């Protein structure tokens, strides 16, 4: 359901615009982020599935480990063009060639601050060096993009001359770089318009002023046909412009398709897991709350018309709509959530359940599915027998391999199992899966520590979301022991999922 287009719209839907992903280079420069060769390969494959046109796999000059990672990506023989970032040095181009890349991004100074203060050269010498570097790279059959570093603070006449020099020397394109997230859309449009008159132009924008997407769109409007992005907006300082935000903005607002939008959420999750950078709940497109509704008014409206409070369907970007529970939840939201879990309740019972959910939310509690179902059981008087219950748990982590053992009651049968893992929680989860066998094939969709109190007797709250056969349930448990809190939450979630199936468990696998 795209927006209504106006005659004044400056980005035509019949244009060809591509995305260049620099998560593996500029994204990895975010503080605390370091990707292994295996992780770079996994992300590169995800980018390929999404249809990203160019993948900047790293900076070959960084070291032997980085070159190994870049080579692993080039060995994948992707449809995407695989490139390396190079400083303004022939030696960097040689190192990139050793990795068998398709192309290079040669960064040269554009602003006087960088020409004179950083590199210590003159404008004239900078032009001469740029031409030599481009000629050297093209002589080795490389696709070449020249990036005018700090271009948003450069003298526009000089920036234009730098681009002209690069293109005349054989560069395939010139990149306008807002290196420090300094500028606004008006200046971006003016600069890129002048550069686009000379040849193909790219845009590289940062989000220091929160204008990353705005500047990227301004650049496209002015003639840029390639936008540098990172998944989840990773990058130095406030990050680069987010790939998923540029892609959905061009699609939804301008009917201009750049990649397979349905792959965006899986791509975001892949990068989040690899980098250890969690997604902000309110992050556009990929945040947990992007398609989650708690407000009674919004929930009621969404249930009546799924376009009522959403700009586009969650399936567009590989997501699903969620109804959250809390102090703002109304009767419509409670009824819909109960229906999802197969719980029947009369209208007066739903009203009472909704009141209790609101009261729980008023006390500052996050209301989970398990909380709702417990309230519903109390209000309706429908007691249920547990399918799975944790009887005992023991875990050790002092040795070389963390181990754990569990004792469960499964449909009246006692089962005991043990497991190992990377830590006591991982070992205990393995033991639970071993005890339950193949019928407990639920996926642990999310796991996080929700809160920790201070002091030596700290209480930790662990929240897990598990999915089985398309049904999900979220459970939170608080304990002084994080392992027990984790396992109890997981077992309770499994119990809810298995009870909903209303079928007995098979014996555990031997």
Coordinates of C-alpha atoms in Angstrom, one line a residue:
X1 CA 0.0 0.0 0.0
X2 CA 2.4 2.7 -1.2
X3 CA 1.9 6.3 -0.5
X4 CA 0.1 8.6 -3.0
X5 CA 2.7 10.0 -5.4
X6 CA 2.7 13.7 -6.3
X7 CA 4.0 15.3 -9.6
X8 CA 6.7 17.0 -7.6
X9 CA 8.3 13.6 -6.5
X10 CA 11.9 13.6 -7.5
X11 CA 12.7 9.9 -7.5
X12 CA 11.1 8.1 -10.4
X13 CA 10.1 4.4 -9.9
X14 CA 11.6 3.4 -13.3
X15 CA 15.1 4.3 -12.2
X16 CA 17.7 1.7 -11.3
X17 CA 19.3 2.2 -7.9
X18 CA 21.4 -0.4 -6.2
X19 CA 22.7 -0.9 -2.7
X20 CA 26.3 -1.4 -1.6
X21 CA 26.6 -3.1 1.8
X22 CA 29.6 -2.2 3.9
X23 CA 28.7 -4.1 7.1
X24 CA 31.8 -6.3 6.7
X25 CA 34.0 -3.2 6.6
X26 CA 32.5 0.0 7.9
X27 CA 30.0 -1.8 10.1
X28 CA 32.8 -3.9 11.7
X29 CA 34.5 -0.6 12.6
X30 CA 31.8 0.0 15.2
X31 CA 33.2 -0.1 18.7
X32 CA 33.3 -3.7 20.1
X33 CA 32.5 -5.4 16.8
X34 CA 34.9 -8.0 15.4
X35 CA 33.8 -10.6 12.8
X36 CA 35.5 -14.0 12.2
X37 CA 35.9 -15.3 8.7
X38 CA 33.0 -17.7 9.3
X39 CA 30.8 -14.9 10.4
X40 CA 31.7 -12.8 7.4
X41 CA 30.9 -15.7 5.1
X42 CA 27.5 -16.2 6.8
X43 CA 26.6 -12.5 6.5
X44 CA 27.8 -12.4 2.9
X45 CA 25.5 -15.3 2.0
X46 CA 22.6 -13.5 3.7
X47 CA 23.4 -10.4 1.7
X48 CA 23.4 -12.4 -1.5
X49 CA 20.0 -13.9 -0.7
X50 CA 18.7 -10.4 -0.2
X51 CA 20.1 -9.4 -3.6
X52 CA 22.6 -6.7 -2.5
X53 CA 24.5 -5.5 -5.6
X54 CA 27.9 -4.8 -4.0
X55 CA 29.5 -6.3 -0.9
X56 CA 32.5 -4.5 0.6
X57 CA 34.1 -7.5 2.3
X58 CA 36.7 -5.6 4.3
X59 CA 40.0 -3.7 4.2
X60 CA 42.7 -6.0 2.8
X61 CA 45.4 -3.7 4.4
X62 CA 44.2 -4.5 7.9
X63 CA 46.1 -7.8 8.2
X64 CA 46.5 -11.4 7.3
X65 CA 43.3 -12.4 9.1
X66 CA 41.3 -9.8 7.3
X67 CA 42.7 -11.0 3.9
X68 CA 41.8 -14.5 4.8
X69 CA 38.2 -13.4 5.5
X70 CA 37.9 -11.4 2.3
X71 CA 39.3 -14.4 0.3
X72 CA 36.7 -16.7 1.9
X73 CA 34.0 -14.3 0.7
X74 CA 35.4 -14.1 -2.8
X75 CA 35.6 -17.9 -3.0
X76 CA 31.8 -18.1 -2.6
X77 CA 31.5 -17.0 -6.2
X78 CA 28.6 -14.7 -5.5
X79 CA 26.5 -12.8 -8.0
X80 CA 27.2 -9.7 -6.0
X81 CA 30.4 -7.7 -6.8
X82 CA 32.9 -8.3 -3.9
X83 CA 35.2 -5.4 -3.1
X84 CA 37.9 -4.2 -0.7
X85 CA 38.4 -0.8 0.8
X86 CA 41.8 0.7 0.0
X87 CA 43.7 3.7 1.3
X88 CA 45.3 6.0 -1.3
X89 CA 48.3 3.6 -1.6
X90 CA 49.3 1.2 -4.4
X91 CA 50.3 -1.3 -1.8
X92 CA 46.7 -1.5 -0.6
X93 CA 45.5 -2.3 -4.1
X94 CA 48.1 -5.1 -4.4
X95 CA 46.8 -6.6 -1.1
X96 CA 43.3 -6.4 -2.5
X97 CA 44.4 -8.2 -5.7
X98 CA 45.8 -11.0 -3.5
X99 CA 42.3 -11.6 -2.2
X100 CA 40.9 -11.9 -5.8
X101 CA 38.3 -9.2 -5.3
X102 CA 36.2 -7.8 -8.2
X103 CA 36.9 -4.2 -7.3
X104 CA 38.2 -1.7 -4.9
X105 CA 37.1 1.5 -3.2
X106 CA 40.0 3.9 -3.2
X107 CA 39.6 6.6 -0.5
X108 CA 41.3 9.9 -1.2
X109 CA 40.9 13.2 0.8
X110 CA 38.4 15.7 -0.5
X111 CA 38.2 18.5 2.1
X112 CA 41.1 20.7 2.9
X113 CA 41.0 19.4 6.5
X114 CA 41.9 16.0 5.1
X115 CA 44.1 17.0 2.2
X116 CA 46.3 19.2 4.2
X117 CA 45.8 18.2 7.9
X118 CA 45.5 14.4 7.6
X119 CA 47.5 13.5 4.4
X120 CA 49.8 16.5 4.4
X121 CA 49.7 17.2 0.7
X122 CA 48.3 19.8 -1.6
X123 CA 45.2 19.9 -3.7
X124 CA 47.2 19.6 -6.9
X125 CA 49.2 16.7 -5.7
X126 CA 46.1 15.0 -4.4
X127 CA 44.6 15.1 -7.9
X128 CA 47.8 13.7 -9.4
X129 CA 47.9 10.8 -6.9
X130 CA 44.3 10.0 -7.4
X131 CA 44.7 9.7 -11.2
X132 CA 47.8 7.4 -10.7
X133 CA 46.0 5.1 -8.3
X134 CA 42.9 4.7 -10.5
X135 CA 45.1 4.0 -13.5
X136 CA 47.0 1.4 -11.5
X137 CA 43.8 -0.4 -10.4
X138 CA 42.2 -0.3 -13.8
X139 CA 45.4 -1.7 -15.4
X140 CA 44.8 -4.7 -13.1
X141 CA 41.2 -5.1 -14.4
X142 CA 39.6 -4.0 -11.2
X143 CA 36.2 -2.2 -10.9
X144 CA 37.1 1.1 -9.3
X145 CA 35.1 3.5 -7.1
X146 CA 36.9 6.6 -5.8
X147 CA 35.6 7.9 -2.4
X148 CA 36.1 11.6 -1.8
X149 CA 36.6 11.4 2.0
X150 CA 34.9 14.2 4.0
X151 CA 33.3 15.3 0.7
X152 CA 30.4 17.0 2.6
X153 CA 32.9 19.5 4.0
X154 CA 34.9 19.9 0.8
X155 CA 34.9 23.0 -1.4
X156 CA 32.4 22.0 -4.1
X157 CA 34.5 23.2 -7.0
X158 CA 37.4 21.1 -5.8
X159 CA 35.2 18.1 -5.1
X160 CA 33.9 18.4 -8.7
X161 CA 37.5 18.6 -10.0
X162 CA 38.5 15.5 -7.9
X163 CA 35.6 13.5 -9.3
X164 CA 36.4 14.6 -12.9
X165 CA 40.0 13.5 -12.4
X166 CA 39.0 10.1 -11.1
X167 CA 36.5 9.4 -13.9
X168 CA 38.8 10.6 -16.6
X169 CA 41.5 8.3 -15.3
X170 CA 39.1 5.3 -15.7
X171 CA 37.2 5.1 -12.4
X172 CA 33.8 3.5 -12.7
X173 CA 32.2 5.9 -10.3
X174 CA 32.8 8.6 -7.7
X175 CA 31.4 8.5 -4.2
X176 CA 30.1 11.5 -2.3
X177 CA 30.9 10.8 1.3
X178 CA 29.3 12.5 4.3
X179 CA 32.1 10.9 6.4
X180 CA 31.2 12.4 9.7
X181 CA 27.4 12.8 9.3
X182 CA 27.9 16.5 9.0
X183 CA 25.5 17.8 6.4
X184 CA 21.8 18.1 5.5
X185 CA 19.7 17.1 2.4
X186 CA 19.9 20.5 0.7
X187 CA 23.7 20.5 0.5
X188 CA 23.8 16.8 -0.3
X189 CA 21.4 17.4 -3.2
X190 CA 23.5 20.3 -4.6
X191 CA 26.8 18.4 -4.4
X192 CA 25.5 15.1 -5.9
X193 CA 23.7 17.0 -8.7
X194 CA 27.0 18.6 -9.7
X195 CA 28.8 15.2 -9.5
X196 CA 26.1 13.3 -11.4
X197 CA 26.7 15.6 -14.4
X198 CA 30.2 14.1 -14.7
X199 CA 29.4 10.4 -14.4
X200 CA 28.0 7.6 -12.1
X201 CA 27.8 8.7 -8.4
X202 CA 27.4 6.9 -5.1
X203 CA 26.4 8.2 -1.7
X204 CA 28.0 7.3 1.6
X205 CA 26.1 8.8 4.5
X206 CA 26.4 8.5 8.3
X207 CA 23.7 9.1 11.0
X208 CA 25.4 11.5 13.4
X209 CA 22.6 14.0 13.0
X210 CA 19.9 11.4 12.5
X211 CA 19.8 12.3 8.8
X212 CA 21.4 9.2 7.3
X213 CA 18.3 8.1 5.3
X214 CA 17.3 11.7 4.5
X215 CA 20.7 12.4 3.0
X216 CA 20.7 9.1 1.1
X217 CA 17.3 9.9 -0.4
X218 CA 18.5 13.4 -1.3
X219 CA 21.5 11.9 -3.1
X220 CA 19.3 9.5 -5.0
X221 CA 17.0 12.3 -5.9
X222 CA 20.0 14.3 -7.2
X223 CA 21.2 11.4 -9.4
X224 CA 23.1 8.9 -7.3
X225 CA 22.4 5.3 -8.4
X226 CA 24.3 3.4 -5.7
X227 CA 23.9 3.9 -1.9
X228 CA 26.4 2.6 0.7
X229 CA 24.6 1.1 3.7
X230 CA 25.2 -1.2 6.6
X231 CA 22.7 -3.8 8.1
X232 CA 21.1 -2.5 11.2
X233 CA 22.9 0.9 10.7
X234 CA 26.1 -0.4 12.2
X235 CA 29.2 1.7 11.9
X236 CA 31.5 4.2 13.7
X237 CA 30.0 6.6 16.1
X238 CA 26.2 6.8 15.4
X239 CA 26.6 4.4 12.5
X240 CA 26.0 4.3 8.8
X241 CA 22.7 4.7 7.1
X242 CA 20.7 1.4 7.6
X243 CA 20.3 -0.8 4.6
X244 CA 16.9 -1.9 5.6
X245 CA 15.6 1.7 6.1
X246 CA 16.9 2.8 2.7
X247 CA 15.4 -0.3 1.0
X248 CA 12.0 0.1 2.5
X249 CA 11.9 3.9 2.0
X250 CA 12.7 3.6 -1.7
X251 CA 10.1 0.8 -2.1
X252 CA 7.3 2.1 0.0
X253 CA 7.5 5.8 -0.8
X254 CA 8.9 5.7 -4.4
X255 CA 7.9 2.3 -5.7
X256 CA 11.6 1.7 -6.4
X257 CA 12.9 -1.9 -5.6
X258 CA 16.5 -2.4 -4.7
X259 CA 16.5 -5.9 -3.2
X260 CA 14.4 -8.8 -1.8
X261 CA 12.6 -7.0 1.1
X262 CA 11.3 -10.3 2.6
X263 CA 14.9 -11.2 3.5
X264 CA 15.6 -8.1 5.6
X265 CA 14.5 -9.4 9.0
X266 CA 16.5 -12.6 8.7
X267 CA 19.5 -10.6 7.5
X268 CA 19.2 -8.2 10.5
X269 CA 19.1 -11.2 12.9
X270 CA 22.1 -12.8 11.3
X271 CA 24.1 -9.6 11.7
X272 CA 22.9 -9.0 15.2
X273 CA 23.9 -12.5 16.4
X274 CA 27.3 -12.2 14.7
X275 CA 28.2 -8.8 16.1
X276 CA 26.5 -9.1 19.5
X277 CA 24.8 -5.8 18.9
X278 CA 21.1 -6.2 19.9
X279 CA 18.4 -4.5 17.9
X280 CA 16.8 -1.6 19.6
X281 CA 13.1 -2.4 20.2
X282 CA 11.9 0.8 18.4
X283 CA 14.3 0.4 15.4
X284 CA 12.5 1.0 12.2
X285 CA 11.7 -2.1 10.1
X286 CA 13.6 -4.7 12.2
X287 CA 12.9 -3.6 15.9
X288 CA 10.8 -5.9 18.1
X289 CA 8.1 -3.2 18.4
X290 CA 7.9 -2.3 14.7
X291 CA 4.8 -4.5 14.2
X292 CA 3.8 -5.0 17.9
X293 CA 0.6 -3.5 19.3
X294 CA -0.3 -3.1 22.9
X295 CA -2.6 -0.1 23.0
X296 CA -6.3 -1.1 23.2
X297 CA -7.3 1.4 20.5
X298 CA -4.5 0.3 18.2
X299 CA -5.1 -3.4 18.8
X300 CA -8.8 -3.1 18.2
X301 CA -8.2 -1.1 15.0
X302 CA -5.6 -3.5 13.7
X303 CA -7.8 -6.5 14.3
X304 CA -10.5 -4.8 12.3
X305 CA -8.2 -3.6 9.5
X306 CA -4.5 -4.7 9.5
X307 CA -3.6 -1.5 7.6
X308 CA -5.2 0.7 10.2
X309 CA -2.0 1.4 12.2
X310 CA 0.8 0.0 10.0
X311 CA 2.4 1.7 6.9
X312 CA 3.0 -1.7 5.2
X313 CA 2.4 -5.4 6.0
X314 CA 5.0 -7.0 8.3
X315 CA 5.3 -9.9 5.8
X316 CA 6.8 -7.4 3.4
X317 CA 10.1 -7.4 5.3
X318 CA 9.9 -11.0 6.6
X319 CA 8.1 -10.1 9.9
X320 CA 4.9 -11.1 11.7
X321 CA 2.4 -8.9 13.6
X322 CA 2.4 -9.3 17.4
X323 CA -0.1 -8.3 20.0
X324 CA 1.7 -7.4 23.2
X325 CA 0.2 -7.5 26.7
X326 CA 0.4 -4.7 29.2
X327 CA -1.4 -1.9 31.0
X328 CA -2.7 -0.5 27.7
X329 CA -4.2 -3.9 26.5
X330 CA -7.9 -3.8 25.9
X331 CA -10.5 -6.6 25.7
X332 CA -9.9 -7.0 21.9
X333 CA -6.2 -7.7 22.4
X334 CA -6.9 -10.1 25.3
X335 CA -9.5 -12.0 23.3
X336 CA -7.2 -12.3 20.2
X337 CA -4.3 -13.5 22.3
X338 CA -6.4 -16.1 24.1
X339 CA -7.7 -17.3 20.8
X340 CA -4.1 -17.7 19.6
X341 CA -3.5 -20.0 22.5
X342 CA -6.8 -21.9 22.0
X343 CA -8.4 -20.6 25.2
X344 CA -12.2 -20.1 25.2
X345 CA -13.7 -17.4 27.5
X346 CA -17.0 -15.7 27.8
X347 CA -17.3 -11.9 27.3
X348 CA -17.5 -11.2 31.0
X349 CA -14.5 -13.4 31.6
X350 CA -12.5 -11.6 28.9
X351 CA -13.4 -8.2 30.6
X352 CA -12.1 -9.5 34.0
X353 CA -9.0 -10.9 32.4
X354 CA -8.3 -7.6 30.7
X355 CA -8.7 -5.8 34.0
X356 CA -6.2 -8.0 35.8
X357 CA -3.7 -7.7 32.9
X358 CA -4.0 -3.9 33.2
X359 CA -3.5 -4.1 37.0
X360 CA -0.4 -6.2 36.5
X361 CA 0.9 -3.7 34.0
X362 CA 0.2 -0.8 36.3
X363 CA 2.7 -2.4 38.8
X364 CA 5.4 -2.1 36.2
X365 CA 5.3 -5.7 35.2
X366 CA 5.9 -6.9 31.7
X367 CA 3.0 -9.2 31.1
X368 CA 4.0 -12.5 29.3
X369 CA 1.9 -15.1 27.6
X370 CA 2.3 -17.3 30.7
X371 CA 1.0 -14.5 32.9
X372 CA -2.1 -14.1 30.7
X373 CA -2.8 -17.8 30.6
X374 CA -2.4 -18.2 34.4
X375 CA -4.9 -15.3 34.8
X376 CA -7.3 -16.9 32.3
X377 CA -7.2 -20.2 34.1
X378 CA -8.0 -18.5 37.4
X379 CA -10.9 -16.4 36.0
X380 CA -12.4 -19.2 34.0
X381 CA -11.8 -21.9 36.6
X382 CA -10.3 -24.1 34.0
X383 CA -7.5 -26.0 35.7
X384 CA -5.0 -27.8 33.5
X385 CA -2.6 -30.5 34.2
X386 CA 1.0 -29.8 33.4
X387 CA 2.6 -31.8 30.6
X388 CA 6.2 -31.0 31.6
X389 CA 7.5 -29.9 35.0
X390 CA 11.0 -29.4 36.3
X391 CA 11.6 -31.5 39.4
X392 CA 15.4 -31.0 39.9
X393 CA 18.3 -29.3 38.3
X394 CA 22.1 -29.5 39.0
X395 CA 24.7 -27.6 37.0
X396 CA 28.5 -27.3 37.3
X397 CA 30.9 -25.0 35.4
X398 CA 34.1 -25.3 37.3
X399 CA 35.6 -28.0 35.1
X400 CA 36.8 -27.9 31.5
X401 CA 33.4 -28.7 30.1
X402 CA 30.2 -27.2 31.8
X403 CA 27.7 -30.0 32.5
X404 CA 24.2 -30.1 33.8
X405 CA 21.6 -32.8 34.7
X406 CA 17.8 -32.4 35.0
X407 CA 14.9 -34.4 36.4
X408 CA 11.6 -33.8 34.7
X409 CA 8.0 -35.0 35.2
X410 CA 6.7 -35.6 31.7
X411 CA 3.0 -36.7 31.5
X412 CA 3.5 -38.5 34.9
X413 CA 6.7 -40.2 33.8
X414 CA 10.0 -39.2 35.4
X415 CA 12.8 -38.5 33.1
X416 CA 16.5 -37.8 33.9
X417 CA 19.1 -36.5 31.4
X418 CA 22.4 -34.7 31.3
X419 CA 24.1 -32.4 28.8
X420 CA 27.1 -30.3 28.2
X421 CA 27.5 -26.9 26.7
X422 CA 29.5 -23.6 26.4
X423 CA 28.2 -22.6 29.9
X424 CA 25.9 -23.9 32.6
X425 CA 22.8 -22.5 31.0
X426 CA 23.7 -24.0 27.6
X427 CA 24.4 -27.3 29.3
X428 CA 21.1 -27.3 31.2
X429 CA 19.1 -26.5 28.1
X430 CA 20.8 -29.4 26.3
X431 CA 19.8 -31.7 29.2
X432 CA 16.2 -30.6 28.9
X433 CA 16.1 -31.2 25.2
X434 CA 17.7 -34.7 25.8
X435 CA 15.1 -35.5 28.4
X436 CA 12.1 -34.5 26.2
X437 CA 13.2 -36.1 23.0
X438 CA 12.2 -35.3 19.4
X439 CA 8.7 -34.1 20.3
X440 CA 10.2 -31.1 22.1
X441 CA 11.5 -29.6 18.8
X442 CA 10.6 -26.1 19.8
X443 CA 12.9 -23.3 18.7
X444 CA 14.3 -20.8 21.2
X445 CA 13.5 -17.6 19.4
X446 CA 14.8 -15.2 22.0
X447 CA 16.5 -15.3 25.3
X448 CA 17.6 -12.3 27.4
X449 CA 18.2 -11.2 30.9
X450 CA 15.4 -8.7 31.7
X451 CA 16.6 -7.3 35.0
X452 CA 19.2 -7.8 37.7
X453 CA 18.9 -6.4 41.2
X454 CA 22.0 -5.2 43.1
X455 CA 23.9 -6.9 45.9
X456 CA 25.2 -10.4 46.6
X457 CA 21.7 -11.8 46.7
X458 CA 20.9 -10.4 43.3
X459 CA 17.7 -11.7 41.6
X460 CA 17.9 -12.1 37.8
X461 CA 14.8 -12.2 35.5
X462 CA 15.2 -14.3 32.4
X463 CA 12.7 -14.1 29.6
X464 CA 12.4 -16.6 26.8
X465 CA 10.3 -16.9 23.7
X466 CA 9.8 -20.3 22.2
X467 CA 8.2 -21.3 18.9
X468 CA 6.7 -24.7 17.9
X469 CA 4.6 -25.5 14.9
X470 CA 4.0 -21.8 14.2
X471 CA 2.8 -21.1 17.8
X472 CA 4.9 -18.9 20.1
X473 CA 4.9 -18.3 23.9
X474 CA 6.9 -15.9 26.0
X475 CA 7.7 -16.7 29.7
X476 CA 9.7 -14.8 32.3
X477 CA 11.0 -16.2 35.5
X478 CA 13.0 -14.6 38.3
X479 CA 15.5 -16.5 40.5
X480 CA 18.7 -15.8 42.3
X481 CA 20.3 -18.5 40.1
X482 CA 20.4 -17.5 36.4
X483 CA 20.6 -21.2 35.3
X484 CA 17.5 -22.2 37.3
X485 CA 15.7 -19.1 36.0
X486 CA 16.6 -19.9 32.4
X487 CA 15.6 -23.6 32.6
X488 CA 12.4 -22.9 34.5
X489 CA 11.3 -20.4 31.9
X490 CA 12.2 -22.7 29.1
X491 CA 10.4 -25.7 30.6
X492 CA 7.3 -23.6 31.4
X493 CA 7.2 -22.3 27.8
X494 CA 7.6 -25.9 26.5
X495 CA 4.8 -27.0 28.8
X496 CA 2.5 -24.3 27.4
X497 CA 3.3 -25.2 23.8
X498 CA 3.0 -29.0 24.3
X499 CA -0.3 -28.6 26.2
X500 CA -1.7 -26.6 23.3
X501 CA -0.9 -29.6 21.0
X502 CA -3.1 -31.9 23.2
X503 CA -1.0 -34.9 22.3
X504 CA 1.2 -37.1 24.4
X505 CA 4.9 -37.0 24.2
X506 CA 6.8 -40.0 22.7
X507 CA 9.5 -41.6 24.8
X508 CA 12.8 -39.7 24.8
X509 CA 15.3 -40.6 22.1
X510 CA 18.0 -43.1 23.2

